[in-house]
XYZ file of C-alpha atoms in Angstrom:
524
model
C -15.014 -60.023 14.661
C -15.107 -58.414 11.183
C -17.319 -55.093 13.154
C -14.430 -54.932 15.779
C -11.849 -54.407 12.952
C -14.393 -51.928 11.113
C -15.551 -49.404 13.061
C -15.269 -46.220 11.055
C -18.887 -44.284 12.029
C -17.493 -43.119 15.573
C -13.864 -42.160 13.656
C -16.220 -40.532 10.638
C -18.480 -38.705 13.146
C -15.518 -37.011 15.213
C -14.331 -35.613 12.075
C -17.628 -34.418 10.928
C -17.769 -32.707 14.049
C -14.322 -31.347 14.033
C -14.649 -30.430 10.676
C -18.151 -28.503 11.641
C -16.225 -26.666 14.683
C -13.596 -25.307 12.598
C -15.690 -24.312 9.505
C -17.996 -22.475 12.016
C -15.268 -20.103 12.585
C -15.521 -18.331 16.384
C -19.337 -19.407 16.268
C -22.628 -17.489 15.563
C -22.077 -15.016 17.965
C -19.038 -13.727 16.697
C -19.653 -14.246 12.944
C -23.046 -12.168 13.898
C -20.816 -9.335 15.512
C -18.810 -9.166 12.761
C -21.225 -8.592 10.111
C -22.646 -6.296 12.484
C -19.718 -4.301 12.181
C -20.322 -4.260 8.025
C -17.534 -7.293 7.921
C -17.968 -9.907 5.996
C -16.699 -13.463 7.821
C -13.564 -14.640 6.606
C -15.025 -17.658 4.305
C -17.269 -15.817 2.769
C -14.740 -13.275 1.585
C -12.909 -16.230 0.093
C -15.802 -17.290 -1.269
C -16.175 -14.079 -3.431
C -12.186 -13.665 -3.968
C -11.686 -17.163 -5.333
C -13.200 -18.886 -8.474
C -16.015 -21.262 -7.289
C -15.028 -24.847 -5.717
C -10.859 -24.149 -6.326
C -10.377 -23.805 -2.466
C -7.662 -26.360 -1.134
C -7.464 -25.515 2.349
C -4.350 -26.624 4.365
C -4.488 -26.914 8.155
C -8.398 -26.492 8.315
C -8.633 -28.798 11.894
C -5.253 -26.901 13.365
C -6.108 -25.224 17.025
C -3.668 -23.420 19.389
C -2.434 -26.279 21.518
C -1.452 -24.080 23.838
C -2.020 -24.615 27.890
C -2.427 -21.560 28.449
C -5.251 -21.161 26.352
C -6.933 -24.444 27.461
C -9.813 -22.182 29.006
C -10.901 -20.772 25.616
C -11.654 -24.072 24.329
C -10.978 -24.964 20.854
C -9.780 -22.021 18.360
C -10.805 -22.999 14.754
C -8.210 -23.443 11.906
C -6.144 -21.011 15.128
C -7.252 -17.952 13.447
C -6.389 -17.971 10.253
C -7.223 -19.519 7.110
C -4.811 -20.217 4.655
C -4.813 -22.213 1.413
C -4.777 -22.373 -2.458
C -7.229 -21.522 -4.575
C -7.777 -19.866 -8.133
C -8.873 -16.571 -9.908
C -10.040 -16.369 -13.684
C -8.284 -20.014 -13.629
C -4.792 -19.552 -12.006
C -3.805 -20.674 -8.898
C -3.025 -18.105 -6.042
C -2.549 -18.557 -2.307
C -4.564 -16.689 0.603
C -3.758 -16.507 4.029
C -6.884 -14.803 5.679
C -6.865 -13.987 9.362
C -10.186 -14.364 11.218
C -11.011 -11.677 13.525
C -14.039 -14.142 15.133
C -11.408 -16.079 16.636
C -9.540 -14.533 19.272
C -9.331 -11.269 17.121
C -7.401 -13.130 14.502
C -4.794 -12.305 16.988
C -1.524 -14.345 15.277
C -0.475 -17.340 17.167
C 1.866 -20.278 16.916
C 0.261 -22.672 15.240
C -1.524 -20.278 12.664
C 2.318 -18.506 11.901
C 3.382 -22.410 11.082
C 0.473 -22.516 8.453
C 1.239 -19.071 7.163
C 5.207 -20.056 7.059
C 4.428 -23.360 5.158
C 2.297 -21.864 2.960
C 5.108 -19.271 2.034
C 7.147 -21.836 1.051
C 4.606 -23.496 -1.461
C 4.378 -19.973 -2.756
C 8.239 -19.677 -3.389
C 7.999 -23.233 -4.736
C 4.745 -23.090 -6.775
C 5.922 -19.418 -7.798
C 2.029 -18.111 -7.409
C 0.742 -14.880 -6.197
C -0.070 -14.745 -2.658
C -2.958 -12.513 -0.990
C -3.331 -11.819 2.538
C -6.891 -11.017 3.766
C -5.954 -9.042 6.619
C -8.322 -8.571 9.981
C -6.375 -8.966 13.385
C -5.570 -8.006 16.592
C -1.521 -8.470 15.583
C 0.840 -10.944 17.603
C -0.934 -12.858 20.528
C 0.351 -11.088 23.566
C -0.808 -13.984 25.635
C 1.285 -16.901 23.749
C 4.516 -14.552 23.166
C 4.779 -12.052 25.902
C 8.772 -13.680 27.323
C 11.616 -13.967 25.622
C 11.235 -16.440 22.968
C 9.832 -13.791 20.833
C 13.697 -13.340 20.355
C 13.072 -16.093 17.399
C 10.137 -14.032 16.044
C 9.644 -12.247 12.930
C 10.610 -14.591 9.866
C 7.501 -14.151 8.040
C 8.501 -10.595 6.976
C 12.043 -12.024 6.042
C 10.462 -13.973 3.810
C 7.977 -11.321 2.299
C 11.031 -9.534 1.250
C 12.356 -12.843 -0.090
C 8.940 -12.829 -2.042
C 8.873 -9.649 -3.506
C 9.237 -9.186 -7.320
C 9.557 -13.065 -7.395
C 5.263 -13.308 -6.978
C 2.876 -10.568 -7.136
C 1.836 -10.060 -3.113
C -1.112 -8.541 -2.027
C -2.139 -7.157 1.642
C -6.103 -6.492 1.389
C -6.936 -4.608 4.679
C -10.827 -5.818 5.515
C -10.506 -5.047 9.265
C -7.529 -3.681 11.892
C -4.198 -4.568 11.460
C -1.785 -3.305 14.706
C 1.450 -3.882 15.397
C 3.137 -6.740 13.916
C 0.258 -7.309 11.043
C 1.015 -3.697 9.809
C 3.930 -5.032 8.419
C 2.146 -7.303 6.339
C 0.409 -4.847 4.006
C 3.649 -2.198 4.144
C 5.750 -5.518 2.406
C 3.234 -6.392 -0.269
C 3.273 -4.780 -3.680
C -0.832 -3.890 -3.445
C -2.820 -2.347 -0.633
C -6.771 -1.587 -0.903
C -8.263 -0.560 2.514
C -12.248 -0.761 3.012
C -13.336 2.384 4.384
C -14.726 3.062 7.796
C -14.091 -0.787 8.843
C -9.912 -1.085 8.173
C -6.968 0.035 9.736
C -3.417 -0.107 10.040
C -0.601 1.441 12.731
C 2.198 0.112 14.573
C 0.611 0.706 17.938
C -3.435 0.134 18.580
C -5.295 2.855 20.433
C -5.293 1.037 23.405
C -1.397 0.875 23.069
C -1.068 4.358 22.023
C -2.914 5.586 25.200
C -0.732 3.771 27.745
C 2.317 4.953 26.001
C 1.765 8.573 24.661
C -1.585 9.512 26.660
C -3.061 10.037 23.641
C -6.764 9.560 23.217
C -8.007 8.583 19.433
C -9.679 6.035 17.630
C -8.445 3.404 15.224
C -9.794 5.290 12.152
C -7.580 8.363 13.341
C -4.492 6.555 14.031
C -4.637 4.592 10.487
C -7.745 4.574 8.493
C -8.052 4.449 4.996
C -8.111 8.322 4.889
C -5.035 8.132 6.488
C -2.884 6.070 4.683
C -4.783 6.696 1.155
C -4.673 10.701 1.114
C -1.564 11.399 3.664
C 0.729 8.333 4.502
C 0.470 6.890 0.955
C 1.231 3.864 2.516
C -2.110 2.239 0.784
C -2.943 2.198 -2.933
C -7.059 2.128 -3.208
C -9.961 3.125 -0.460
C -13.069 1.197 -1.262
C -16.758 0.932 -0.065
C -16.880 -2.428 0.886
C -15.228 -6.071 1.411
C -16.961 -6.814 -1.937
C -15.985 -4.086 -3.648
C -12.105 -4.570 -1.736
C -12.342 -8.443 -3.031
C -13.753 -7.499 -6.620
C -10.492 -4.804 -6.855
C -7.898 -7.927 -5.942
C -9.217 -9.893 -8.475
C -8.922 -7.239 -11.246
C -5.513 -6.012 -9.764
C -3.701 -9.638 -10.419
C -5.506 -9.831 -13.830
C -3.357 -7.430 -14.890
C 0.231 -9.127 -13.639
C 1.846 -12.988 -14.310
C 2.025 -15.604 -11.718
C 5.778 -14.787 -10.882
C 8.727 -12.941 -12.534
C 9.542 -15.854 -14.977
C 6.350 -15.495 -17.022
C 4.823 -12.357 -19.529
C 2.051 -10.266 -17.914
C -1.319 -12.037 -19.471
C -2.451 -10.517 -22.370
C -5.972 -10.753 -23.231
C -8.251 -10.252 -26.374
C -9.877 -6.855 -26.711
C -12.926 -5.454 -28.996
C -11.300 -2.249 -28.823
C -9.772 -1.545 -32.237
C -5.539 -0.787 -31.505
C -5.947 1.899 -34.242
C -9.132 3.709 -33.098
C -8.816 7.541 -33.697
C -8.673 9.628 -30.128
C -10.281 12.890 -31.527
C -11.676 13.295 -28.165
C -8.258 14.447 -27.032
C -8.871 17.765 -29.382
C -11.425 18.857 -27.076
C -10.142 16.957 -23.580
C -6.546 19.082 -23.710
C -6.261 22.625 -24.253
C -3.634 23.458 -26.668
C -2.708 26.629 -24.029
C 0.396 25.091 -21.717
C -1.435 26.755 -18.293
C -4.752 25.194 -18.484
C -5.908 22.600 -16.667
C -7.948 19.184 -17.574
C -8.223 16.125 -16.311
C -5.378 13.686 -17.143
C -7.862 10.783 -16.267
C -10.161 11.534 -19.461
C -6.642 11.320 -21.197
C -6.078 7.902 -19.837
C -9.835 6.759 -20.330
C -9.353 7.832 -24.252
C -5.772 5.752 -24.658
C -6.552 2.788 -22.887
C -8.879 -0.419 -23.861
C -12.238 0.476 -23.644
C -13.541 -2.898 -22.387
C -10.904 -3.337 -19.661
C -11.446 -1.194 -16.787
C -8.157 0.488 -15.260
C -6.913 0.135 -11.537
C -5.152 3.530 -10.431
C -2.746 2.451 -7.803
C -2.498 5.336 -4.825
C -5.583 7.588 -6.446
C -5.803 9.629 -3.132
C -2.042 10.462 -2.716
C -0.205 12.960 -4.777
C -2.598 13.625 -7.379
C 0.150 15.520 -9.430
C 0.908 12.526 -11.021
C -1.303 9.416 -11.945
C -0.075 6.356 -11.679
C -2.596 3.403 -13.369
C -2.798 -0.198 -14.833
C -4.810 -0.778 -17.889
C -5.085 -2.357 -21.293
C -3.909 -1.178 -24.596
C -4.344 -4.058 -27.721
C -4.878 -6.490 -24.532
C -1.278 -5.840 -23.042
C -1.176 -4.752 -19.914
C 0.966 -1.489 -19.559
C 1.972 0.510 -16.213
C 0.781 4.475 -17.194
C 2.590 7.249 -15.225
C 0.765 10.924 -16.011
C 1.338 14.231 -15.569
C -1.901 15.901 -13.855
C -2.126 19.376 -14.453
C -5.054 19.452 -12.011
C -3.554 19.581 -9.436
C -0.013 21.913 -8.464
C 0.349 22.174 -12.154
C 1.355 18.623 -12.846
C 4.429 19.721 -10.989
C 6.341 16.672 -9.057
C 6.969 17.123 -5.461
C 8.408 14.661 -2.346
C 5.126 12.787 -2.784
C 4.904 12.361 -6.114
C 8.537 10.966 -6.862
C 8.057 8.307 -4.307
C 4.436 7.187 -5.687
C 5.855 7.037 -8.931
C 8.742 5.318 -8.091
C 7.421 2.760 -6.514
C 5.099 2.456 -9.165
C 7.809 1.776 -11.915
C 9.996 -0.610 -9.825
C 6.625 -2.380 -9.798
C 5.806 -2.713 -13.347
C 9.659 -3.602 -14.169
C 9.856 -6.165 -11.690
C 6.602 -8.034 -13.351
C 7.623 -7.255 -16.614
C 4.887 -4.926 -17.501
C 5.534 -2.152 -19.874
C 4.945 1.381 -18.987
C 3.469 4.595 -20.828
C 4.552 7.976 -19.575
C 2.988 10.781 -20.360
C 4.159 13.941 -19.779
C 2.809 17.427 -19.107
C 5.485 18.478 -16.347
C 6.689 21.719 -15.934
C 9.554 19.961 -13.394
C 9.902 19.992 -9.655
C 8.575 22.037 -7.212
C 11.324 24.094 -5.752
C 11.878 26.156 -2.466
C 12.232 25.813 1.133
C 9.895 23.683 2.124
C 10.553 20.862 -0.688
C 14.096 21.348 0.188
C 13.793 20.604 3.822
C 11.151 18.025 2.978
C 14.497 16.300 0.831
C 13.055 17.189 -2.843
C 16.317 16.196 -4.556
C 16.815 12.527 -2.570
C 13.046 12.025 -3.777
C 13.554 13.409 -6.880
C 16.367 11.050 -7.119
C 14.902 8.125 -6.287
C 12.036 8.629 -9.559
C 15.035 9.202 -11.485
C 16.939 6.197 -9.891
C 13.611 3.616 -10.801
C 13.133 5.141 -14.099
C 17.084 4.341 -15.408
C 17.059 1.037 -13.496
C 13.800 -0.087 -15.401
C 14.586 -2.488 -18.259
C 10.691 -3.502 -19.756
C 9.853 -1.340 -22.852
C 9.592 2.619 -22.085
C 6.985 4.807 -24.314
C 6.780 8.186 -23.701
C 4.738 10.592 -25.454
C 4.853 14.625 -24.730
C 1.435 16.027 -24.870
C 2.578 19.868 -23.884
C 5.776 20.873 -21.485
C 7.964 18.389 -20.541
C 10.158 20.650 -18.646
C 14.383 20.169 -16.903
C 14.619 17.247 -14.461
C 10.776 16.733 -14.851
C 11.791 15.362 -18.566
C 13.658 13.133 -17.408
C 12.125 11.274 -14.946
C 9.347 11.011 -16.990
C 11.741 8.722 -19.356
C 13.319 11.544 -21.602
C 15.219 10.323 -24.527
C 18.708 9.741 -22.323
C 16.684 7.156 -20.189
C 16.695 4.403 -22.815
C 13.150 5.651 -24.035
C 12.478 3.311 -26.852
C 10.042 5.404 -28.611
C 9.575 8.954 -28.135
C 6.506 10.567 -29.537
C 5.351 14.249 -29.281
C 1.999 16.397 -30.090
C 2.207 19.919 -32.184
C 1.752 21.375 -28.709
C 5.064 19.970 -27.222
C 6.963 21.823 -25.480
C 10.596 19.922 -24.101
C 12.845 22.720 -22.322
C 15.374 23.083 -19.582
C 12.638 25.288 -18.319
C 9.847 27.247 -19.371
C 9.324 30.779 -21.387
C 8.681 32.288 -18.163
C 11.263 31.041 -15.742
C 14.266 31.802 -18.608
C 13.136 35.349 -18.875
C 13.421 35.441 -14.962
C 16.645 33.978 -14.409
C 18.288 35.343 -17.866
C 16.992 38.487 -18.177
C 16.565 39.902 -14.815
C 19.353 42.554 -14.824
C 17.558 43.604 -18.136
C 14.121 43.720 -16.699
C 15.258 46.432 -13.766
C 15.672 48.629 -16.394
C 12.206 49.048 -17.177
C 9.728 50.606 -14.458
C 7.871 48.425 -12.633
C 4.687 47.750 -13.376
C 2.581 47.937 -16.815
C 5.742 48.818 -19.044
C 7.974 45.494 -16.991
C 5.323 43.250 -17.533
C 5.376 44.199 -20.992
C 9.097 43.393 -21.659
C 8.947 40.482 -19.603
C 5.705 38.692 -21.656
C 7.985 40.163 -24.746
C 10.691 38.437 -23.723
C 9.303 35.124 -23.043
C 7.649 34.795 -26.878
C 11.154 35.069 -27.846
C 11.908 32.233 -25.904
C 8.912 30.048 -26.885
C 10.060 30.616 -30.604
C 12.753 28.101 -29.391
C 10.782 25.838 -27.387
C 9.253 24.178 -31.085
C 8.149 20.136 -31.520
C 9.798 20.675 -34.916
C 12.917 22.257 -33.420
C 13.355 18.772 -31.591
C 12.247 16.365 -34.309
C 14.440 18.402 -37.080
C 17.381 17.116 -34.219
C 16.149 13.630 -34.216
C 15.586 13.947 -30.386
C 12.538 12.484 -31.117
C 11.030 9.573 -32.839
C 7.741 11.072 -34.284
C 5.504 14.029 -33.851
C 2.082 12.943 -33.774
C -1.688 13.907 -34.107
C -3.449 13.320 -30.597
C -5.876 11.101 -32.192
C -2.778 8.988 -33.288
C -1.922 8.495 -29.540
C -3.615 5.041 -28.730
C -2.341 3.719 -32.179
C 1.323 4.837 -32.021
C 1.630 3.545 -28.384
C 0.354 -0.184 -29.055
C 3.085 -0.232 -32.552
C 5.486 0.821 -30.100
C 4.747 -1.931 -27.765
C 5.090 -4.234 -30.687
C 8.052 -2.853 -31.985
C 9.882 -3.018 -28.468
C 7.994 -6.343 -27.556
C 11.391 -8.573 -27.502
C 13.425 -5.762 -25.359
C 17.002 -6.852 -23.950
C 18.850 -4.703 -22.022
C 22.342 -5.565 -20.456
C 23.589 -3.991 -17.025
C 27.325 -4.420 -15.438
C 27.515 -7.652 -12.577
C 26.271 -5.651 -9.220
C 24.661 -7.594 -6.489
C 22.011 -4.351 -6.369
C 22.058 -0.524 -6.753
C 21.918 1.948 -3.657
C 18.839 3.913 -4.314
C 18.189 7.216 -3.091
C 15.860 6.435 -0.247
């Protein structure tokens, strides 16, 4: 009697074998395919995102259950994998669509594990990263009319955002509906050649436009990274995409409520920068690379993550280390237009800055900005709603502001790059600094252009005008400003590194209070 009332093997064996199906994904054939395709299958990229053996899967044995579906047999975990796990020892979620099962094509029973998982990550406050690889919505399960109750999960993104850092790695093709996914999360690295991301799928865009391209076309990583801006880092690989999440979230806290993690660094806080000397020209019209700037500031032995690299290189926009605190560093590039800010440019660093605030990470700007570009095409392109918006993030953020002026910090391009007026709370300058409502050059042309027709064009008016603009410079003087106390301290460029970490320190306990509004009405 006692084996009638025992029998676990058969009960044990089933879920073995369940257990198998699911964990085999959409079988050998398909996982083959995909590495074929230089994809890696979806547990093996969790594998390398998450710290070994932290994986708590939820909803490993759940299938489609749907009649309509009955032909394609069981659909393991229905597509996507979701679950907590950890990274350098703190717990994050992942929801990672499998594209070996029915394209990773979203369905039902898969959106029920996503939503629940959402809610854990509103209730654990963690980060959460999406692994991203599917076909969008499944046309075959919501085709009629109850997609009327569709679309919460992007509800609750929004809900999400600057509550837990959110992630949207793009390892394969995301149409439609899973486009969304990445354009809602704070971080978006695309793999090159194998990732993609548009509102309508080739297929799609044929039968609707008669358009003929291919998915790398319509939303590559070239696409968004250099021209959309929509993503913020093109990698080689799914390693390399997986390796770059990690090192992103090293750099933020679990959720709002916590400081950004500091860490321990062998990089001495008051190391001497003299490579700047030779790095920077001390002429206000040549070019170098604001990158080497960055590279000399910034920890030594923690390696930086430039958010949107490939779009509007006028202005950097990078995470790094500086005495182990993380810091948000927005820089002028003179490498490219100048350094001047245009459309692009305001919204990259915007976005940028309402990141770093919302986490609580400080940020460094540094400036070498001769302003905005101006003329017709910025103008029609809306230069001063852009424009506004930078200028709109930069007042609104409340973490501590450092700003240091290497050359020109010129009109409305000084103040977006946190002048003085935009509760900078310490203002440094080199002897090169140069802090105008506009340069030498542009004064002489405004001011003195009546004057200038007076001389004959040519030799003797170029003359006047170069003339003319040395005058000017003798106002535009570092010590002019520092004699006014419009500036906290002018500094030797090998100082920089050291004078930004004591002004971390000094502003490490900032407080700033803001009038009752339920939320501003940025310039978008």
């Amino acid at each position: 009697m006692s084996d009638d009332l025992h029998q676990w093997q058969p009960l044990l064996d089933d879920l073995a074998t369940r257990r198998s199906t699911a964990l085999a994904m959409g079988g050998p054939d398909r996982v083959e395919r995909q590495r074929s395709l230089g994809k890696l299958p979806v547990r093996e990229r969790l594998d390398l995102l998450l710290d070994p053996g932290t994986f708590v899967e939820y909803g490993l044995l759940a299938d489609h259950m749907d009649e309509g579906l009955a032909a394609k047999g069981s659909l393991a975990a229905d597509g996507v994998v979701t679950g907590i796990g950890e990274i350098d020892g703190r717990r994050v979620a992942v929801i990672a669509y499998d594209f070996t099962v029915l394209a990773g094509s979203m369905g039902e029973v898969g959106e029920r594990k996503t939503a629940r998982l959402r809610e854990i990550v509103l209730r654990q406050r963690i980060p959460v990263v999406w692994l991203l690889d599917s076909g969008g919505a499944r046309i075959q399960s919501s085709s009629g009319s109850t997609f009327a109750g569709a679309g919460a999960l992007f509800r609750e993104q929004v809900a999400l955002s600057g509550v837990v850092p959110q992630v949207g790695a793009l390892l394969g093709h995301c149409a439609a509906g899973t486009a969304y996914i990445p354009a809602l999360t704070d971080f978006i690295p695309m793999v090159k050649g194998t990732s993609s991301m548009a509102l309508g799928g080739r297929h799609l865009v044929k039968a609707a436009t008669g358009e003929d391209v291919t998915e790398e076309d319509m939303g590559g990583s070239e696409v968004h990274n250099k021209h959309s801006g929509v993503a913020d880092a093109e990698v080689a690989s799914d390693e390399e995409c997986l390796a770059l999440v990690r090192r992103y979230l090293s750099f933020f806290p679990s959720h709002n409520g916590e400081d950004p993690p500091e860490t321990e660094s062998t990089d001495p806080v008051d190391r001497r920068c003299e490579e700047l000397y030779s790095i920077v020209p001390t002429a206000p019209r040549r070019a170098y690379d604001t990158r080497k700037v960055v590279a000399a500031i910034v920890d030594a032995d923690c390696e930086p993550v430039e958010v949107k690299a490939g779009f509007a290189r006028n202005l950097l926009t990078t995470l790094a280390r500086i005495g182990g605190q993380p810091v948000g560093i927005v820089a002028s590039n003179p490498m490219v237009l100048g350094g001047a800010l245009d459309v692009n440019a305001a919204d990259k660093a915007a976005r940028f800055v309402w990141l770093c605030d919302a986490f609580g990470i400080p940020l460094v700007f540094l400036h070498d900005v001769p302003g905005f570009i101006v003329g017709t095409a910025v103008e029609k392109q809306g230069i001063i709603r852009h424009g506004a918006k930078f200028l709109f993030a930069v007042s609104e953020a409340t973490v501590p502001k450092i700003s240091v002026v290497l050359r020109k910090s010129y009109g409305a391009g000084y103040f977006v790059m946190n002048g003085l007026a935009y509760e900078c709370d310490h203002l440094s300058i080199w002897p090169t600094a140069e802090i105008a409502v506009m340069g030498p050059d542009g004064m002489v042309n405004i001011t003195m252009r009546k004057h200038l027709e007076g001389f004959e064009e040519g030799k003797e008016r170029d003359a006047e005008r170069i003339r003319l603009a040395e005058e000017f410079r003798a106002n535009i003087d570092p010590w002019i400003a520092a004699g006014h106390a419009q500036v906290d301290e002018v500094i030797d460029p090998a100082e920089t590194r050291h004078v930004i970490w004591k002004a971390l320190r000094a502003n490490r306990t900032k407080e700033v209070d803001r009038p009752w509004r339920k939320h501003g009405v940025p310039p978008v």
